[in-house]
Amino acid sequence: MAVSRLAPSASTLSKLLLHPVSAPPFSRPFSGTAAGDDQTVLTIETSVPFTGHKIDPPSRSVEATPKELLSFFQDMAVMRRMEIAADSLYKSKLIRGFCHLYDGQEAVAVGMEAAITQRDSIITAYRDHCTFLGRGGNLVEAFSELMGRRTGCSKGKGGSMHFYKKEAGFYGGHGIVGAQVPLGCGLAFAQKYFKDETVTFALYGDGAANQGQLFEALNISALWDLPVILVCENNHYGMGTAEWRAAKSAAYYKRGDYVPGLKVDGMDVLAVKQACKFAREHALKNGPIILEMDTYRYHGHSMSDPGSTYRTRDEITGIRQERDPIERVRKLILTHEIASASELKDIEKEIRKKVDEAIAQFKESPMPDPSELFADVYVKGYGVEMQACPGLKLSKSIK
Amino acid sequence: MALRGLGRRISIGKRCFSSASEVEKRPRDGKQINLFSAINQALHIALETDSRAYVFGEDVGFGGVFRCTTGLADRFGRNRVFNTPLCEQGIAGFAIGLAAMGNRAIAEIQFADYIYPAFDQIVNEAAKFRYRSGNQFNCGGLTIRSPYGAVGHGGHYHSQSPEAFFCHVPGLKVVIPRSPQQAKGLLLACIRDPNPVVFFEPKWLYRLAVEEVPERDYMLPLSQAEVIRQGSDITLVGWGAQLSVLERACDEAAKDGISCELIDLRTLIPWDKETVEASVRKTGRLLVSHEAPVTGGFGAEISASIAERCFLRLEAPVARICGLDTPFPLVYEPFYMPTKNKVLDAIKATVNY
């Protein structure tokens, strides 16, 4: 197999700025690098075998092309860089409110996208920046939204916790823990009616796994054979509470009882891809299935949580060294001689540059217009007078 | 950015009000502490004076996300101060059961925005327990504490003021303190009150409000509003963090020769209609202000009741300066909030009606 030389071209990576990380709808995501070989098929074993609950797990041998591996690397590197940039922006008070970072968990977002299309739906909680990028969101939309600018994906009105992308089947972006799961089952209910062979992935965390509404929704989904895949992103800590302190059974893939489940190494993007592909086929034929992604977040719960009062720094660095998703793919790329170490470093440098450019760009974007305050409470024309006191006028200049 | 500057300008000042009239009469025996420390003191006293009192909720063990429960688990043990999993409905239901067995269950809902899964338990189980069982059972030992209100950057789900939903439920009491010294006395009164109580704590004031608070065990009366400033031209009614805004509006109005009477309602249900009525009989004008959206907010109840009682005395319609009828916004918070200037405009408009 010829070694493909990879030269990160400026045009390629400039696409990152305005173009989505993933491709247009109806195809698998790829980073547009022409140098990647997508003919050779490599067979790679996942880090650990899958564990099934009331189901035979899929094989741990996953097929991937060099191009795919490179795209995984690039996509995850963009996500990682974005989250780290968001961290500094928050500390310099350019991002306000709440900010929940996803670094460490990138493999879940990227692996899932590799197994599905944008006609499938994804709904998640508030740790949604990278899921948004995976769904085709671009950096300018993301950073603008974080900073509350009008060029943001939710017009600046949602903020960090409420990213959405309708045309890509990304249903957000939810603040109340666990509330998105019944919604996700409802999405699947509609998909079943449409008979269009699509599914919904409803993501939640280990903290949300103890919410009552999740079990209600699961029961209904199983009863009606809805094409929903419940994905527990188990990063082992619900805010500051370790999973074993919150759950009698932390085997979240088994908590569906009569609903089959699969435990997946969420730090291995190929395992995630395999599991999601498997789950998707299952859900279309047999109804709900639970995927538990064993993953880890390097940051604390949110920017106001240092993340080190309830876990040791050794634990965090240990995971970084042993299981980091980007490093795993880097090793695969180097082992299979798809690219050289310096080429990969160049890609990362380019990404860093592009992210910084995106930040510089959005810093200039304007805030939403004051009239947007009242927009979209109801459908336009069906609302009521919004005045709270006589004579209140909203002028464009803020005094 | 201009918006942020505006936010800074309306942020609440560091000092809170002077002590309530009741405590003023006693010798000064307190220390300057903030709101979360005052709440913490109240909880320590509650647990030490009643061996069947329990404090629980999400993350309360290490001290809680706002430090209100610091030191309790170490002092009273994990059997009395403990964490629950992330399930508000479960927390409320569990608390009601515990209270029904004669214990004092002090449950924390981490943010008032998350109280809705527990709403059914509180409204249907807690509020009606004594009534529906013909007084055989009750959950009077139940107190639910929850941080509420705007904090400058909380957005949709860390800023809500849901008090009006609970004020609509006979059988519950709803209490909101304005300052550290008030909070300690009111919280102890709520915990010891033989009815289920929802106690909303203004989170913006947790660190910002600093006041002299007596170190001893003391309670303040429920269902008693407090006139914290005497005046003759207009009555202003509010609760919680909003009182600080109202007080600054009163100061500015005074420069224009308008004398404002300011009342802290303290208990929202059952509320002290007599005190408010007496004040409006004196001034002839009423303005109610709260952070929650104006439509259906508790100001509507106050307005209607006072209109019923004082119709012929009123010189102007009752003014309500409240949050806008939108979801609590993110970047637009300074527009949404019932700011000092909005209140001042309304005071002048009402006085000049």
PDB file of C-alpha atoms in Angstrom, chain A residues 93 96-98 148 156-159 161-162 175-177 207 210-211 239 241 246 367-370 372-374 377 386 388-389 394 398-399, chain B residues 1 3-4 6 9 59 65 85-88 110 113-114 152-154 156-158 320-327 329-332 335 342:
ATOM      1  CA  LYS A  93     -14.980  37.033  30.176  1.00  0.00           C
ATOM      2  CA  ARG A  96     -20.344  34.516  29.957  1.00  0.00           C
ATOM      3  CA  GLY A  97     -22.969  32.396  31.568  1.00  0.00           C
ATOM      4  CA  PHE A  98     -22.341  28.703  31.719  1.00  0.00           C
ATOM      5  CA  GLY A 148     -24.051  35.791  22.299  1.00  0.00           C
ATOM      6  CA  GLY A 156     -27.053  34.519  20.057  1.00  0.00           C
ATOM      7  CA  LYS A 157     -30.125  33.842  22.156  1.00  0.00           C
ATOM      8  CA  GLY A 158     -29.209  30.383  23.347  1.00  0.00           C
ATOM      9  CA  GLY A 159     -25.611  30.527  24.426  1.00  0.00           C
ATOM     10  CA  MET A 161     -26.074  25.275  26.351  1.00  0.00           C
ATOM     11  CA  HIS A 162     -28.432  25.767  23.433  1.00  0.00           C
ATOM     12  CA  GLY A 175     -30.321  22.723  30.117  1.00  0.00           C
ATOM     13  CA  ILE A 176     -32.530  20.583  32.300  1.00  0.00           C
ATOM     14  CA  VAL A 177     -30.837  17.288  33.008  1.00  0.00           C
ATOM     15  CA  GLY A 207     -26.033  11.944  36.247  1.00  0.00           C
ATOM     16  CA  ASN A 210     -31.109   8.419  37.391  1.00  0.00           C
ATOM     17  CA  GLN A 211     -33.884  10.726  36.235  1.00  0.00           C
ATOM     18  CA  MET A 239     -20.917  17.355  38.268  1.00  0.00           C
ATOM     19  CA  THR A 241     -20.568  13.193  42.237  1.00  0.00           C
ATOM     20  CA  ALA A 246     -25.293   8.337  42.674  1.00  0.00           C
ATOM     21  CA  MET A 367     -24.783  41.576  19.432  1.00  0.00           C
ATOM     22  CA  PRO A 368     -28.347  40.656  18.567  1.00  0.00           C
ATOM     23  CA  ASP A 369     -30.695  43.518  17.878  1.00  0.00           C
ATOM     24  CA  PRO A 370     -32.757  44.569  20.921  1.00  0.00           C
ATOM     25  CA  GLU A 372     -34.894  40.104  19.128  1.00  0.00           C
ATOM     26  CA  LEU A 373     -35.674  40.093  22.846  1.00  0.00           C
ATOM     27  CA  PHE A 374     -39.354  39.714  22.068  1.00  0.00           C
ATOM     28  CA  VAL A 377     -41.700  33.909  22.208  1.00  0.00           C
ATOM     29  CA  MET A 386     -44.955  42.474  25.677  1.00  0.00           C
ATOM     30  CA  ALA A 388     -44.000  45.366  31.301  1.00  0.00           C
ATOM     31  CA  CYS A 389     -44.308  49.015  32.159  1.00  0.00           C
ATOM     32  CA  LEU A 394     -36.297  49.773  23.371  1.00  0.00           C
ATOM     33  CA  ILE A 398     -27.975  50.846  24.900  1.00  0.00           C
ATOM     34  CA  LYS A 399     -27.588  53.509  27.571  1.00  0.00           C
TER      35      LYS A 399
ATOM     36  CA  MET B   1     -19.482  45.847  25.509  1.00  0.00           C
ATOM     37  CA  LEU B   3     -24.632  45.440  27.475  1.00  0.00           C
ATOM     38  CA  ARG B   4     -22.181  44.219  30.026  1.00  0.00           C
ATOM     39  CA  LEU B   6     -25.269  48.119  31.777  1.00  0.00           C
ATOM     40  CA  ARG B   9     -24.319  49.319  36.648  1.00  0.00           C
ATOM     41  CA  ASP B  59     -24.093  17.970  46.364  1.00  0.00           C
ATOM     42  CA  VAL B  65     -22.761  24.647  45.125  1.00  0.00           C
ATOM     43  CA  PRO B  85     -28.874  11.395  43.147  1.00  0.00           C
ATOM     44  CA  LEU B  86     -29.931  13.779  40.448  1.00  0.00           C
ATOM     45  CA  CYS B  87     -33.708  13.455  40.680  1.00  0.00           C
ATOM     46  CA  GLU B  88     -35.798  16.343  41.924  1.00  0.00           C
ATOM     47  CA  GLN B 110     -30.103  23.033  43.576  1.00  0.00           C
ATOM     48  CA  ASP B 113     -35.181  26.331  37.646  1.00  0.00           C
ATOM     49  CA  TYR B 114     -34.971  22.598  38.337  1.00  0.00           C
ATOM     50  CA  GLY B 152     -26.237  38.507  36.025  1.00  0.00           C
ATOM     51  CA  HIS B 153     -25.303  35.719  33.661  1.00  0.00           C
ATOM     52  CA  GLY B 154     -27.498  32.790  34.562  1.00  0.00           C
ATOM     53  CA  HIS B 156     -32.676  30.601  30.901  1.00  0.00           C
ATOM     54  CA  TYR B 157     -32.068  27.897  33.470  1.00  0.00           C
ATOM     55  CA  HIS B 158     -30.158  29.447  36.315  1.00  0.00           C
ATOM     56  CA  ARG B 320     -46.369  46.448  38.355  1.00  0.00           C
ATOM     57  CA  ILE B 321     -42.707  46.684  37.370  1.00  0.00           C
ATOM     58  CA  CYS B 322     -41.649  43.156  36.695  1.00  0.00           C
ATOM     59  CA  GLY B 323     -39.764  40.897  34.340  1.00  0.00           C
ATOM     60  CA  LEU B 324     -40.887  40.926  30.748  1.00  0.00           C
ATOM     61  CA  ASP B 325     -43.183  38.271  29.334  1.00  0.00           C
ATOM     62  CA  THR B 326     -40.374  36.311  27.739  1.00  0.00           C
ATOM     63  CA  PRO B 327     -38.325  33.322  28.839  1.00  0.00           C
ATOM     64  CA  PRO B 329     -33.038  35.652  28.381  1.00  0.00           C
ATOM     65  CA  LEU B 330     -29.290  35.268  28.114  1.00  0.00           C
ATOM     66  CA  VAL B 331     -27.707  38.351  26.542  1.00  0.00           C
ATOM     67  CA  TYR B 332     -30.843  40.419  27.053  1.00  0.00           C
ATOM     68  CA  PHE B 335     -33.425  44.615  29.239  1.00  0.00           C
ATOM     69  CA  LYS B 342     -37.974  51.378  35.244  1.00  0.00           C
TER      70      LYS B 342
END
